Coordinates of N, CA and C in Angstrom, one line a residue:
M1 N -18.8 142.1 -128.7 CA -19.3 143.4 -128.3 C -19.0 144.4 -129.5
F2 N -17.8 144.3 -130.0 CA -17.5 145.3 -131.1 C -17.3 144.5 -132.4
T3 N -18.0 144.9 -133.5 CA -18.0 144.2 -134.7 C -16.9 144.7 -135.6
T4 N -16.0 143.9 -136.1 CA -14.9 144.3 -137.0 C -15.5 144.7 -138.4
T5 N -15.1 145.9 -138.8 CA -15.6 146.4 -140.1 C -14.4 146.5 -141.1
E6 N -14.8 146.8 -142.3 CA -13.7 147.0 -143.3 C -13.5 148.4 -143.7
C7 N -14.0 149.3 -142.9 CA -13.8 150.7 -143.2 C -12.6 151.3 -142.4
I8 N -12.1 152.4 -143.0 CA -10.9 153.1 -142.4 C -11.4 154.4 -141.8
Y9 N -11.2 154.7 -140.6 CA -11.5 156.0 -140.0 C -10.4 157.0 -140.4
S10 N -10.8 158.1 -140.9 CA -9.9 159.2 -141.2 C -10.2 160.4 -140.3
Y11 N -9.2 160.9 -139.7 CA -9.4 162.0 -138.8 C -8.3 163.1 -139.0
D12 N -8.5 164.2 -138.4 CA -7.7 165.4 -138.7 C -6.3 165.5 -138.1
A13 N -5.8 164.3 -137.5 CA -4.5 164.2 -136.9 C -4.3 164.9 -135.6
S14 N -5.4 165.5 -135.0 CA -5.4 166.1 -133.7 C -5.7 165.0 -132.7
F15 N -5.4 165.3 -131.4 CA -5.7 164.4 -130.3 C -7.2 164.3 -130.1
D16 N -7.9 165.5 -130.2 CA -9.3 165.5 -130.1 C -9.9 164.7 -131.2
G17 N -9.3 164.8 -132.4 CA -9.8 164.0 -133.5 C -9.8 162.5 -133.3
F18 N -8.7 162.1 -132.7 CA -8.5 160.7 -132.3 C -9.5 160.2 -131.2
L19 N -9.8 161.1 -130.3 CA -10.8 160.8 -129.2 C -12.2 160.7 -129.9
S20 N -12.4 161.6 -130.9 CA -13.7 161.5 -131.6 C -13.8 160.2 -132.3
C21 N -12.7 159.6 -132.8 CA -12.8 158.3 -133.5 C -13.2 157.2 -132.4
I22 N -12.6 157.3 -131.2 CA -13.0 156.4 -130.2 C -14.5 156.5 -129.9
F23 N -15.0 157.7 -129.8 CA -16.4 157.9 -129.5 C -17.2 157.2 -130.6
E24 N -16.8 157.5 -131.9 CA -17.5 156.9 -133.0 C -17.6 155.4 -132.9
S25 N -16.4 154.8 -132.6 CA -16.4 153.3 -132.6 C -17.3 152.7 -131.5
F26 N -17.3 153.4 -130.3 CA -18.1 152.9 -129.2 C -19.6 153.2 -129.6
Q27 N -19.9 154.3 -130.2 CA -21.3 154.6 -130.5 C -21.9 153.6 -131.5
K28 N -21.0 153.2 -132.5 CA -21.5 152.2 -133.5 C -21.1 150.8 -133.1
K29 N -20.4 150.6 -132.0 CA -20.0 149.3 -131.5 C -19.3 148.5 -132.6
E30 N -18.3 149.2 -133.2 CA -17.5 148.6 -134.3 C -16.0 148.9 -134.1
R31 N -15.2 148.0 -134.7 CA -13.8 148.2 -134.8 C -13.4 148.4 -136.2
P32 N -12.9 149.6 -136.6 CA -12.5 149.8 -138.0 C -11.3 149.0 -138.4
F33 N -11.1 148.9 -139.7 CA -9.9 148.2 -140.2 C -8.6 148.9 -139.8
D34 N -8.7 150.3 -139.8 CA -7.6 151.1 -139.4 C -8.0 152.5 -139.1
L35 N -7.2 153.2 -138.4 CA -7.4 154.7 -138.1 C -6.2 155.4 -138.7
Q36 N -6.5 156.4 -139.5 CA -5.4 157.1 -140.2 C -5.6 158.6 -140.2
P37 N -4.6 159.4 -140.0 CA -4.7 160.8 -140.1 C -5.1 161.2 -141.5
A38 N -5.8 162.2 -141.7 CA -6.3 162.7 -143.0 C -5.0 162.9 -143.9
G39 N -5.1 162.5 -145.1 CA -4.0 162.7 -146.1 C -3.0 161.6 -146.1
T40 N -3.0 160.7 -145.2 CA -2.1 159.5 -145.1 C -2.7 158.2 -145.6
A41 N -4.1 158.2 -145.7 CA -4.7 157.0 -146.2 C -4.3 156.6 -147.6
D42 N -4.2 155.4 -147.8 CA -3.9 154.9 -149.2 C -5.0 155.2 -150.1
Q43 N -4.7 156.0 -151.2 CA -5.7 156.4 -152.1 C -6.2 155.2 -152.9
L44 N -5.4 154.1 -153.0 CA -5.8 153.0 -153.8 C -6.5 151.9 -153.0
T45 N -6.8 152.1 -151.8 CA -7.3 151.1 -150.9 C -8.7 150.7 -151.4
L46 N -9.1 149.4 -151.1 CA -10.4 148.9 -151.5 C -11.3 149.1 -150.3
H47 N -10.8 149.6 -149.2 CA -11.7 149.8 -148.0 C -12.4 151.1 -148.1
E48 N -13.6 151.2 -147.5 CA -14.3 152.4 -147.4 C -13.5 153.3 -146.4
V49 N -13.3 154.6 -146.8 CA -12.7 155.6 -145.9 C -13.8 156.5 -145.4
R50 N -13.9 156.5 -144.1 CA -15.0 157.3 -143.4 C -14.3 158.4 -142.7
T51 N -14.6 159.6 -143.0 CA -14.1 160.8 -142.3 C -14.8 161.0 -141.0
V52 N -14.1 161.0 -139.9 CA -14.8 161.2 -138.6 C -14.5 162.7 -138.2
P53 N -15.5 163.5 -138.1 CA -15.3 164.9 -137.7 C -14.9 165.0 -136.3
T54 N -14.0 166.0 -136.0 CA -13.6 166.3 -134.6 C -14.7 167.0 -133.9
Q55 N -15.1 166.5 -132.8 CA -16.2 167.1 -132.0 C -15.7 167.2 -130.5
S56 N -15.5 168.4 -130.1 CA -14.8 168.6 -128.8 C -15.7 168.0 -127.7
D57 N -17.0 168.1 -127.8 CA -17.8 167.5 -126.7 C -17.7 166.0 -126.6
H58 N -17.6 165.3 -127.8 CA -17.3 163.9 -127.8 C -15.9 163.6 -127.2
A59 N -14.9 164.4 -127.6 CA -13.6 164.2 -127.1 C -13.5 164.4 -125.6
R60 N -14.2 165.3 -125.0 CA -14.1 165.5 -123.6 C -14.8 164.4 -122.9
R61 N -15.8 163.8 -123.4 CA -16.5 162.7 -122.8 C -15.6 161.4 -122.8
V62 N -14.9 161.2 -123.9 CA -13.9 160.1 -124.0 C -12.8 160.4 -123.0
E63 N -12.3 161.6 -122.9 CA -11.2 162.0 -122.1 C -11.5 161.7 -120.6
C64 N -12.7 161.9 -120.2 CA -13.1 161.5 -118.8 C -13.3 160.0 -118.6
F65 N -13.7 159.4 -119.7 CA -14.0 157.9 -119.6 C -12.7 157.1 -119.5
L66 N -11.7 157.5 -120.3 CA -10.5 156.6 -120.4 C -9.8 156.3 -119.1
P67 N -9.5 157.3 -118.2 CA -8.9 156.9 -116.9 C -9.7 155.9 -116.1
R68 N -11.0 156.0 -116.2 CA -11.8 155.1 -115.5 C -11.8 153.7 -116.1
C69 N -11.7 153.6 -117.4 CA -11.7 152.4 -118.1 C -10.3 151.7 -118.0
L70 N -9.2 152.4 -118.2 CA -7.9 151.8 -118.2 C -7.2 151.9 -116.9
G71 N -7.5 152.8 -116.0 CA -6.8 153.1 -114.8 C -5.8 154.3 -115.1
D72 N -5.5 155.0 -114.1 CA -4.6 156.2 -114.4 C -3.3 155.9 -115.0
S73 N -2.6 154.8 -114.5 CA -1.3 154.5 -114.9 C -1.3 154.1 -116.4
L74 N -2.1 153.2 -116.8 CA -2.2 152.7 -118.2 C -2.6 153.9 -119.1
Y75 N -3.5 154.7 -118.6 CA -4.0 155.8 -119.4 C -2.8 156.8 -119.7
R76 N -1.9 157.0 -118.8 CA -0.7 157.9 -119.0 C 0.2 157.2 -120.0
E77 N 0.4 155.9 -120.0 CA 1.2 155.2 -120.9 C 0.6 155.3 -122.3
C78 N -0.7 155.3 -122.4 CA -1.4 155.4 -123.7 C -1.1 156.8 -124.3
L79 N -1.1 157.8 -123.4 CA -0.9 159.2 -123.9 C 0.5 159.3 -124.5
F80 N 1.5 158.7 -123.8 CA 2.9 158.7 -124.3 C 3.0 157.9 -125.6
S81 N 2.3 156.8 -125.7 CA 2.3 156.0 -126.9 C 1.7 156.7 -128.1
Y82 N 0.7 157.6 -127.8 CA 0.1 158.4 -128.9 C 1.1 159.3 -129.5
L83 N 2.1 159.7 -128.7 CA 3.1 160.7 -129.2 C 4.2 160.0 -130.0
S84 N 4.2 158.7 -130.0 CA 5.3 157.9 -130.6 C 5.1 157.8 -132.1
G85 N 6.1 157.2 -132.7 CA 6.1 156.9 -134.2 C 5.7 155.4 -134.4
L86 N 5.0 154.8 -133.5 CA 4.6 153.4 -133.6 C 3.6 153.3 -134.8
P87 N 3.9 152.4 -135.8 CA 2.9 152.2 -136.9 C 1.6 151.8 -136.4
H88 N 0.5 152.3 -137.0 CA -0.9 151.9 -136.6 C -1.1 152.1 -135.1
K89 N -0.5 153.1 -134.5 CA -0.7 153.3 -133.1 C -2.2 153.6 -132.7
E90 N -2.9 154.3 -133.6 CA -4.3 154.6 -133.2 C -5.1 153.3 -133.1
L91 N -4.9 152.4 -134.1 CA -5.7 151.2 -134.1 C -5.3 150.3 -132.9
L92 N -4.0 150.3 -132.5 CA -3.6 149.5 -131.4 C -4.2 150.0 -130.1
L93 N -4.2 151.4 -130.0 CA -4.8 152.0 -128.8 C -6.3 151.7 -128.7
L94 N -6.9 151.8 -129.8 CA -8.4 151.6 -129.8 C -8.7 150.1 -129.5
M95 N -7.8 149.2 -130.0 CA -8.0 147.8 -129.6 C -7.9 147.5 -128.1
L96 N -6.8 148.2 -127.5 CA -6.6 148.0 -126.1 C -7.8 148.6 -125.3
I97 N -8.3 149.7 -125.7 CA -9.4 150.4 -125.0 C -10.7 149.5 -125.1
Q98 N -11.0 149.0 -126.3 CA -12.2 148.2 -126.5 C -12.1 146.9 -125.7
E99 N -10.9 146.2 -125.8 CA -10.8 144.9 -125.1 C -10.8 145.1 -123.6
T100 N -10.2 146.1 -123.1 CA -10.2 146.4 -121.7 C -11.6 146.7 -121.2
Y101 N -12.3 147.5 -122.0 CA -13.7 147.8 -121.6 C -14.6 146.5 -121.6
A102 N -14.3 145.6 -122.5 CA -15.0 144.3 -122.6 C -14.6 143.4 -121.5
G103 N -13.6 143.7 -120.6 CA -13.3 142.9 -119.5 C -12.1 142.0 -119.7
R104 N -11.4 142.2 -120.8 CA -10.2 141.4 -121.0 C -9.0 141.9 -120.2
H105 N -8.2 141.0 -119.6 CA -7.0 141.4 -118.9 C -5.8 140.9 -119.8
F106 N -4.8 141.8 -120.0 CA -3.7 141.5 -120.9 C -2.5 141.1 -120.0
N107 N -1.7 140.2 -120.5 CA -0.3 140.0 -120.0 C 0.6 141.0 -120.6
L108 N 1.7 141.3 -119.9 CA 2.6 142.4 -120.4 C 3.2 142.1 -121.8
G109 N 3.3 140.8 -122.1 CA 3.9 140.4 -123.4 C 2.9 140.3 -124.5
E110 N 1.6 140.5 -124.3 CA 0.6 140.4 -125.3 C 0.4 141.6 -126.1
S111 N 0.0 141.4 -127.4 CA -0.4 142.6 -128.2 C -1.8 142.9 -127.9
P112 N -2.2 144.2 -127.9 CA -1.4 145.4 -128.3 C -0.7 146.0 -127.1
L113 N -0.9 145.5 -125.9 CA -0.3 146.1 -124.7 C 1.2 146.2 -124.8
F114 N 1.9 145.2 -125.3 CA 3.3 145.2 -125.3 C 3.8 146.3 -126.2
E115 N 3.2 146.4 -127.4 CA 3.7 147.5 -128.3 C 3.4 148.9 -127.8
I116 N 2.3 149.0 -127.1 CA 2.0 150.4 -126.5 C 2.9 150.7 -125.4
L117 N 3.2 149.8 -124.5 CA 4.1 150.1 -123.4 C 5.5 150.4 -123.9
S118 N 5.9 149.6 -124.9 CA 7.3 149.7 -125.5 C 7.4 151.1 -126.1
S119 N 6.4 151.5 -126.9 CA 6.5 152.8 -127.6 C 6.5 153.9 -126.6
A120 N 5.7 153.8 -125.5 CA 5.6 154.8 -124.5 C 7.0 155.0 -123.8
Q121 N 7.7 153.9 -123.6 CA 9.0 153.9 -123.0 C 10.0 154.6 -123.9
R122 N 9.9 154.4 -125.2 CA 10.8 155.1 -126.2 C 10.5 156.6 -126.2
V123 N 9.3 157.0 -126.1 CA 9.0 158.4 -126.0 C 9.6 159.1 -124.8
K124 N 9.4 158.5 -123.7 CA 9.9 159.0 -122.4 C 11.4 159.1 -122.4
R125 N 12.1 158.0 -123.0 CA 13.5 158.0 -123.0 C 14.1 159.1 -124.0
E126 N 13.4 159.3 -125.1 CA 13.9 160.3 -126.0 C 13.7 161.7 -125.4
A127 N 12.6 162.0 -124.7 CA 12.3 163.2 -124.1 C 13.4 163.5 -123.0
H128 N 13.7 162.5 -122.3 CA 14.7 162.6 -121.2 C 16.1 163.0 -121.8
H129 N 16.4 162.3 -123.0 CA 17.7 162.7 -123.7 C 17.7 164.1 -124.1
L130 N 16.6 164.6 -124.7 CA 16.6 165.9 -125.2 C 16.6 167.0 -124.1
M131 N 16.1 166.7 -122.9 CA 16.2 167.6 -121.8 C 17.6 167.9 -121.5
G132 N 18.5 167.0 -121.8 CA 19.9 167.3 -121.6 C 20.7 167.6 -122.8
F133 N 20.3 167.2 -124.0 CA 21.1 167.3 -125.2 C 20.6 168.5 -126.1
L134 N 19.4 169.0 -125.8 CA 18.9 170.2 -126.6 C 19.8 171.4 -126.4
R135 N 20.2 172.0 -127.5 CA 21.1 173.2 -127.4 C 20.3 174.4 -128.0
F136 N 20.2 175.5 -127.2 CA 19.6 176.7 -127.7 C 20.7 177.6 -128.3
S137 N 20.3 178.4 -129.2 CA 21.2 179.5 -129.7 C 20.5 180.8 -129.5
D138 N 21.3 181.9 -129.3 CA 20.7 183.2 -129.1 C 20.3 183.8 -130.4
Q139 N 19.1 184.3 -130.5 CA 18.6 185.0 -131.7 C 18.0 186.3 -131.3
N140 N 18.9 187.3 -131.2 CA 18.5 188.7 -130.9 C 17.8 188.8 -129.5
G141 N 18.4 188.1 -128.6 CA 17.9 188.1 -127.2 C 16.9 187.0 -126.9
N142 N 16.5 186.3 -127.9 CA 15.6 185.1 -127.7 C 16.3 183.9 -127.9
L143 N 15.8 182.8 -127.4 CA 16.5 181.5 -127.6 C 15.7 180.6 -128.6
A144 N 16.5 179.9 -129.4 CA 15.9 179.0 -130.4 C 16.7 177.7 -130.5
A145 N 16.0 176.7 -130.8 CA 16.6 175.4 -131.0 C 15.8 174.6 -132.0
V146 N 16.6 173.8 -132.8 CA 16.0 172.9 -133.8 C 16.3 171.4 -133.3
I147 N 15.3 170.5 -133.3 CA 15.6 169.2 -133.0 C 15.0 168.2 -134.1
H148 N 15.5 167.0 -134.1 CA 15.1 166.0 -135.1 C 14.7 164.7 -134.4
P149 N 13.6 164.7 -133.6 CA 13.3 163.6 -132.8 C 12.5 162.5 -133.6
E150 N 12.6 161.3 -133.1 CA 11.8 160.2 -133.7 C 10.3 160.2 -133.3
N151 N 10.1 160.8 -132.2 CA 8.7 160.9 -131.6 C 8.3 162.3 -131.4
Q152 N 7.0 162.5 -131.2 CA 6.5 163.9 -131.0 C 6.7 164.3 -129.5
V153 N 7.8 164.7 -129.1 CA 8.2 164.9 -127.7 C 8.0 166.3 -127.2
L154 N 7.5 167.2 -128.0 CA 7.4 168.6 -127.6 C 6.5 168.8 -126.4
P155 N 5.4 168.1 -126.3 CA 4.5 168.2 -125.1 C 5.2 167.8 -123.8
L156 N 6.3 167.0 -123.9 CA 7.0 166.6 -122.7 C 8.2 167.6 -122.4
L157 N 8.6 168.3 -123.4 CA 9.8 169.2 -123.3 C 9.3 170.6 -122.8
V158 N 8.1 171.0 -123.1 CA 7.6 172.3 -122.8 C 7.6 172.6 -121.3
P159 N 7.0 171.7 -120.5 CA 7.0 172.0 -119.0 C 8.4 172.0 -118.4
H160 N 9.3 171.2 -118.9 CA 10.7 171.2 -118.4 C 11.4 172.5 -118.7
F161 N 11.3 173.0 -119.9 CA 12.1 174.2 -120.2 C 11.3 175.5 -119.8
R162 N 10.0 175.4 -119.6 CA 9.3 176.5 -119.1 C 9.7 176.7 -117.6
N163 N 9.9 175.7 -116.9 CA 10.3 175.8 -115.5 C 11.8 176.1 -115.4
R164 N 12.6 175.5 -116.3 CA 14.0 175.7 -116.3 C 14.4 177.1 -116.7
L165 N 13.7 177.7 -117.6 CA 14.0 179.1 -118.2 C 12.8 180.0 -118.0
P166 N 12.4 180.3 -116.8 CA 11.2 181.1 -116.6 C 11.2 182.5 -117.1
E167 N 12.4 183.1 -117.2 CA 12.6 184.5 -117.6 C 12.9 184.6 -119.0
E168 N 13.1 183.5 -119.8 CA 13.5 183.6 -121.1 C 12.3 183.4 -122.1
N169 N 12.5 184.0 -123.3 CA 11.6 183.7 -124.4 C 12.3 182.7 -125.3
W170 N 11.7 181.6 -125.6 CA 12.3 180.6 -126.4 C 11.4 179.9 -127.3
L171 N 12.0 179.2 -128.3 CA 11.3 178.5 -129.3 C 12.0 177.2 -129.6
I172 N 11.3 176.1 -129.7 CA 11.9 174.8 -130.1 C 11.1 174.3 -131.3
Y173 N 11.9 174.0 -132.4 CA 11.2 173.5 -133.6 C 11.5 172.1 -133.9
D174 N 10.5 171.3 -134.0 CA 10.6 169.9 -134.4 C 10.6 169.8 -135.9
A175 N 11.8 169.6 -136.5 CA 11.9 169.6 -137.9 C 11.4 168.4 -138.6
V176 N 11.2 167.3 -137.8 CA 10.7 166.0 -138.4 C 9.2 166.1 -138.5
H177 N 8.5 166.5 -137.4 CA 7.1 166.4 -137.4 C 6.4 167.8 -137.7
H178 N 7.3 168.8 -137.9 CA 6.8 170.2 -138.3 C 5.9 170.8 -137.2
W179 N 6.3 170.7 -136.0 CA 5.6 171.4 -134.9 C 6.7 172.3 -134.2
A180 N 6.2 173.3 -133.6 CA 7.0 174.2 -132.8 C 6.4 174.5 -131.4
A181 N 7.2 174.7 -130.5 CA 6.8 175.1 -129.1 C 7.4 176.5 -128.8
A182 N 6.6 177.5 -128.5 CA 7.1 178.8 -128.1 C 6.7 179.2 -126.7
C183 N 7.5 179.8 -126.0 CA 7.2 180.3 -124.7 C 7.6 181.8 -124.5
R184 N 6.7 182.6 -124.1 CA 7.0 184.0 -123.9 C 6.4 184.4 -122.5
R185 N 7.3 184.8 -121.6 CA 6.9 185.2 -120.3 C 6.1 184.1 -119.6
G186 N 6.6 182.9 -119.7 CA 6.0 181.8 -119.0 C 4.8 181.2 -119.6
Q187 N 4.3 181.8 -120.7 CA 3.1 181.3 -121.4 C 3.6 180.5 -122.7
A188 N 3.3 179.2 -122.7 CA 3.8 178.4 -123.8 C 2.6 177.9 -124.6
E189 N 2.9 177.6 -125.9 CA 2.0 177.0 -126.8 C 2.7 176.2 -127.8
I190 N 2.0 175.2 -128.3 CA 2.5 174.3 -129.4 C 1.7 174.5 -130.6
F191 N 2.3 174.7 -131.8 CA 1.5 174.9 -133.0 C 2.3 174.3 -134.2
S192 N 1.5 174.1 -135.3 CA 2.1 173.6 -136.5 C 2.9 174.6 -137.2
L193 N 4.0 174.2 -137.7 CA 4.9 175.1 -138.4 C 5.6 174.3 -139.5
E194 N 5.4 174.6 -140.8 CA 5.9 173.8 -141.9 C 7.4 173.9 -142.0
D195 N 8.0 175.0 -141.8 CA 9.4 175.2 -141.9 C 9.9 176.3 -141.0
L196 N 11.1 176.3 -140.6 CA 11.7 177.3 -139.8 C 13.2 177.5 -140.3
I197 N 13.4 178.7 -140.8 CA 14.8 179.1 -141.2 C 15.3 180.2 -140.3
L198 N 16.3 179.8 -139.5 CA 16.9 180.7 -138.5 C 18.0 181.5 -139.2
P199 N 18.1 182.8 -138.8 CA 19.2 183.6 -139.4 C 20.5 183.0 -139.0
P200 N 21.6 183.4 -139.7 CA 22.9 182.9 -139.3 C 23.3 183.4 -137.9
P201 N 24.0 182.6 -137.1 CA 24.3 183.0 -135.7 C 25.2 184.3 -135.7
S202 N 25.0 185.1 -134.7 CA 25.8 186.3 -134.6 C 27.3 185.9 -134.3
E203 N 28.2 186.9 -134.4 CA 29.6 186.7 -134.0 C 29.7 186.3 -132.5
E204 N 28.9 186.9 -131.7 CA 28.9 186.6 -130.3 C 28.5 185.2 -130.0
E205 N 27.4 184.8 -130.7 CA 26.9 183.4 -130.5 C 27.9 182.4 -131.0
L206 N 28.6 182.7 -132.1 CA 29.6 181.8 -132.6 C 30.8 181.7 -131.6
R207 N 31.1 182.8 -131.0 CA 32.2 182.8 -130.0 C 31.8 181.9 -128.8
F208 N 30.5 182.0 -128.3 CA 30.1 181.1 -127.2 C 30.1 179.7 -127.7
Q209 N 29.6 179.4 -128.9 CA 29.6 178.0 -129.3 C 31.1 177.4 -129.4
K210 N 32.0 178.3 -129.9 CA 33.4 177.8 -130.0 C 33.9 177.6 -128.6
L211 N 33.6 178.5 -127.6 CA 34.1 178.4 -126.3 C 33.5 177.1 -125.6
W212 N 32.2 176.9 -125.9 CA 31.6 175.7 -125.3 C 32.2 174.4 -125.9
T213 N 32.5 174.4 -127.2 CA 33.1 173.2 -127.8 C 34.5 173.0 -127.3
H214 N 35.3 174.1 -127.1 CA 36.6 174.0 -126.6 C 36.6 173.5 -125.1
F215 N 35.6 173.9 -124.3 CA 35.5 173.4 -123.0 C 35.2 171.9 -122.9
C216 N 34.3 171.5 -123.8 CA 34.0 170.0 -123.8 C 35.2 169.2 -124.2
R217 N 36.0 169.7 -125.2 CA 37.1 168.9 -125.6 C 38.3 169.0 -124.6
T218 N 38.3 170.1 -123.9 CA 39.4 170.2 -122.9 C 39.2 169.3 -121.7
V219 N 37.9 169.2 -121.2 CA 37.7 168.4 -120.0 C 37.7 166.9 -120.4
A220 N 37.6 166.5 -121.7 CA 37.6 165.1 -122.0 C 39.0 164.5 -121.8
I221 N 39.1 163.3 -121.4 CA 40.3 162.6 -121.2 C 40.6 161.6 -122.4
P222 N 41.5 162.0 -123.2 CA 41.7 161.2 -124.5 C 42.0 159.7 -124.2
E223 N 42.7 159.4 -123.1 CA 43.0 158.0 -122.8 C 41.8 157.2 -122.5
R224 N 40.7 157.9 -122.1 CA 39.5 157.1 -121.7 C 38.4 157.3 -122.7
R225 N 38.8 157.7 -123.9 CA 37.8 157.8 -125.0 C 37.2 156.4 -125.3
N226 N 35.9 156.4 -125.4 CA 35.2 155.1 -125.6 C 34.0 155.4 -126.6
P227 N 34.2 155.4 -127.9 CA 33.1 155.8 -128.8 C 31.9 154.9 -128.7
R228 N 32.1 153.6 -128.4 CA 30.9 152.7 -128.3 C 30.1 153.1 -127.1
L229 N 30.7 153.4 -126.0 CA 29.9 153.8 -124.8 C 29.3 155.2 -125.0
Q230 N 30.0 156.1 -125.7 CA 29.5 157.4 -125.9 C 28.2 157.3 -126.8
Q231 N 28.2 156.4 -127.8 CA 27.1 156.2 -128.6 C 25.9 155.7 -127.9
Q232 N 26.1 154.9 -126.8 CA 25.0 154.3 -126.0 C 24.4 155.5 -125.2
I233 N 25.3 156.3 -124.6 CA 24.8 157.4 -123.8 C 24.3 158.6 -124.6
L234 N 24.9 158.9 -125.7 CA 24.6 160.0 -126.6 C 24.4 159.4 -128.0
P235 N 23.2 158.9 -128.3 CA 22.9 158.4 -129.7 C 23.3 159.4 -130.7
R236 N 23.9 158.9 -131.8 CA 24.5 159.7 -132.9 C 23.5 160.7 -133.4
R237 N 22.2 160.3 -133.5 CA 21.2 161.2 -134.1 C 21.0 162.5 -133.4
F238 N 21.4 162.6 -132.1 CA 21.3 163.8 -131.4 C 22.4 164.8 -131.7
G239 N 23.5 164.2 -132.2 CA 24.7 165.0 -132.4 C 24.6 166.1 -133.4
R240 N 23.7 165.9 -134.4 CA 23.6 166.8 -135.5 C 23.1 168.2 -135.0
D241 N 22.5 168.3 -133.9 CA 21.9 169.5 -133.4 C 22.7 170.1 -132.2
M242 N 23.9 169.5 -132.0 CA 24.8 169.9 -130.8 C 26.1 170.5 -131.4
P243 N 26.4 171.7 -131.2 CA 27.6 172.3 -131.7 C 28.9 171.6 -131.3
E244 N 28.9 171.1 -130.1 CA 30.2 170.4 -129.6 C 30.4 169.1 -130.2
M245 N 29.4 168.6 -131.0 CA 29.6 167.3 -131.7 C 29.9 167.5 -133.1
Q246 N 30.0 168.7 -133.6 CA 30.3 168.9 -135.0 C 31.8 168.9 -135.2
G247 N 32.2 168.3 -136.4 CA 33.6 168.3 -136.7 C 34.4 167.2 -136.0

């Protein structure tokens, strides 16, 4: 049903752009060699690079079609997988969608279903960790936090903190993927942000951080210290953004 081609789809790295690539592949009944965000394609490739423009009407049609094609549960897992750092995730997702549409049923251990479900699980696990390990600091009455996640988890964090802190103005900056989420009076948005330099914390903020660190160390039981278990519960990469884990 779908002819394998040697071209590479290049899109603008947005979700609507990815959905437009799916529309393009179904319209032409083809499967590209790869799908890559613009600017990441290998300039020395021998494959034809085709730029697929983002078209919101095409994206909306695909967005309505996917739950019917995949089922609601698998569709949600695909959304989580799209937020992951899985290599070639766009191509794997397209393969799953095309093969499912053609009537193929996958076993859980088969590719690409296995890779997609595994990456979705990693995204959900990391978001769950950050809901507990993210640390805000006070910036002149507003709250700000910097995180270094492996996956693009901001869309999962925004609803949690919007409900958790309904009266606060806050900003979360993803320093790895250069995205930020800001919420003001309950209205949140996610936007691209190349860099964020926060001013030094105030003396009051430093006092609270010191008090919090002292509390964490006071309630700890030295005789029951278990670094290996702690690393399983609190992966080391989260510690760099937690004041109580410094020093």
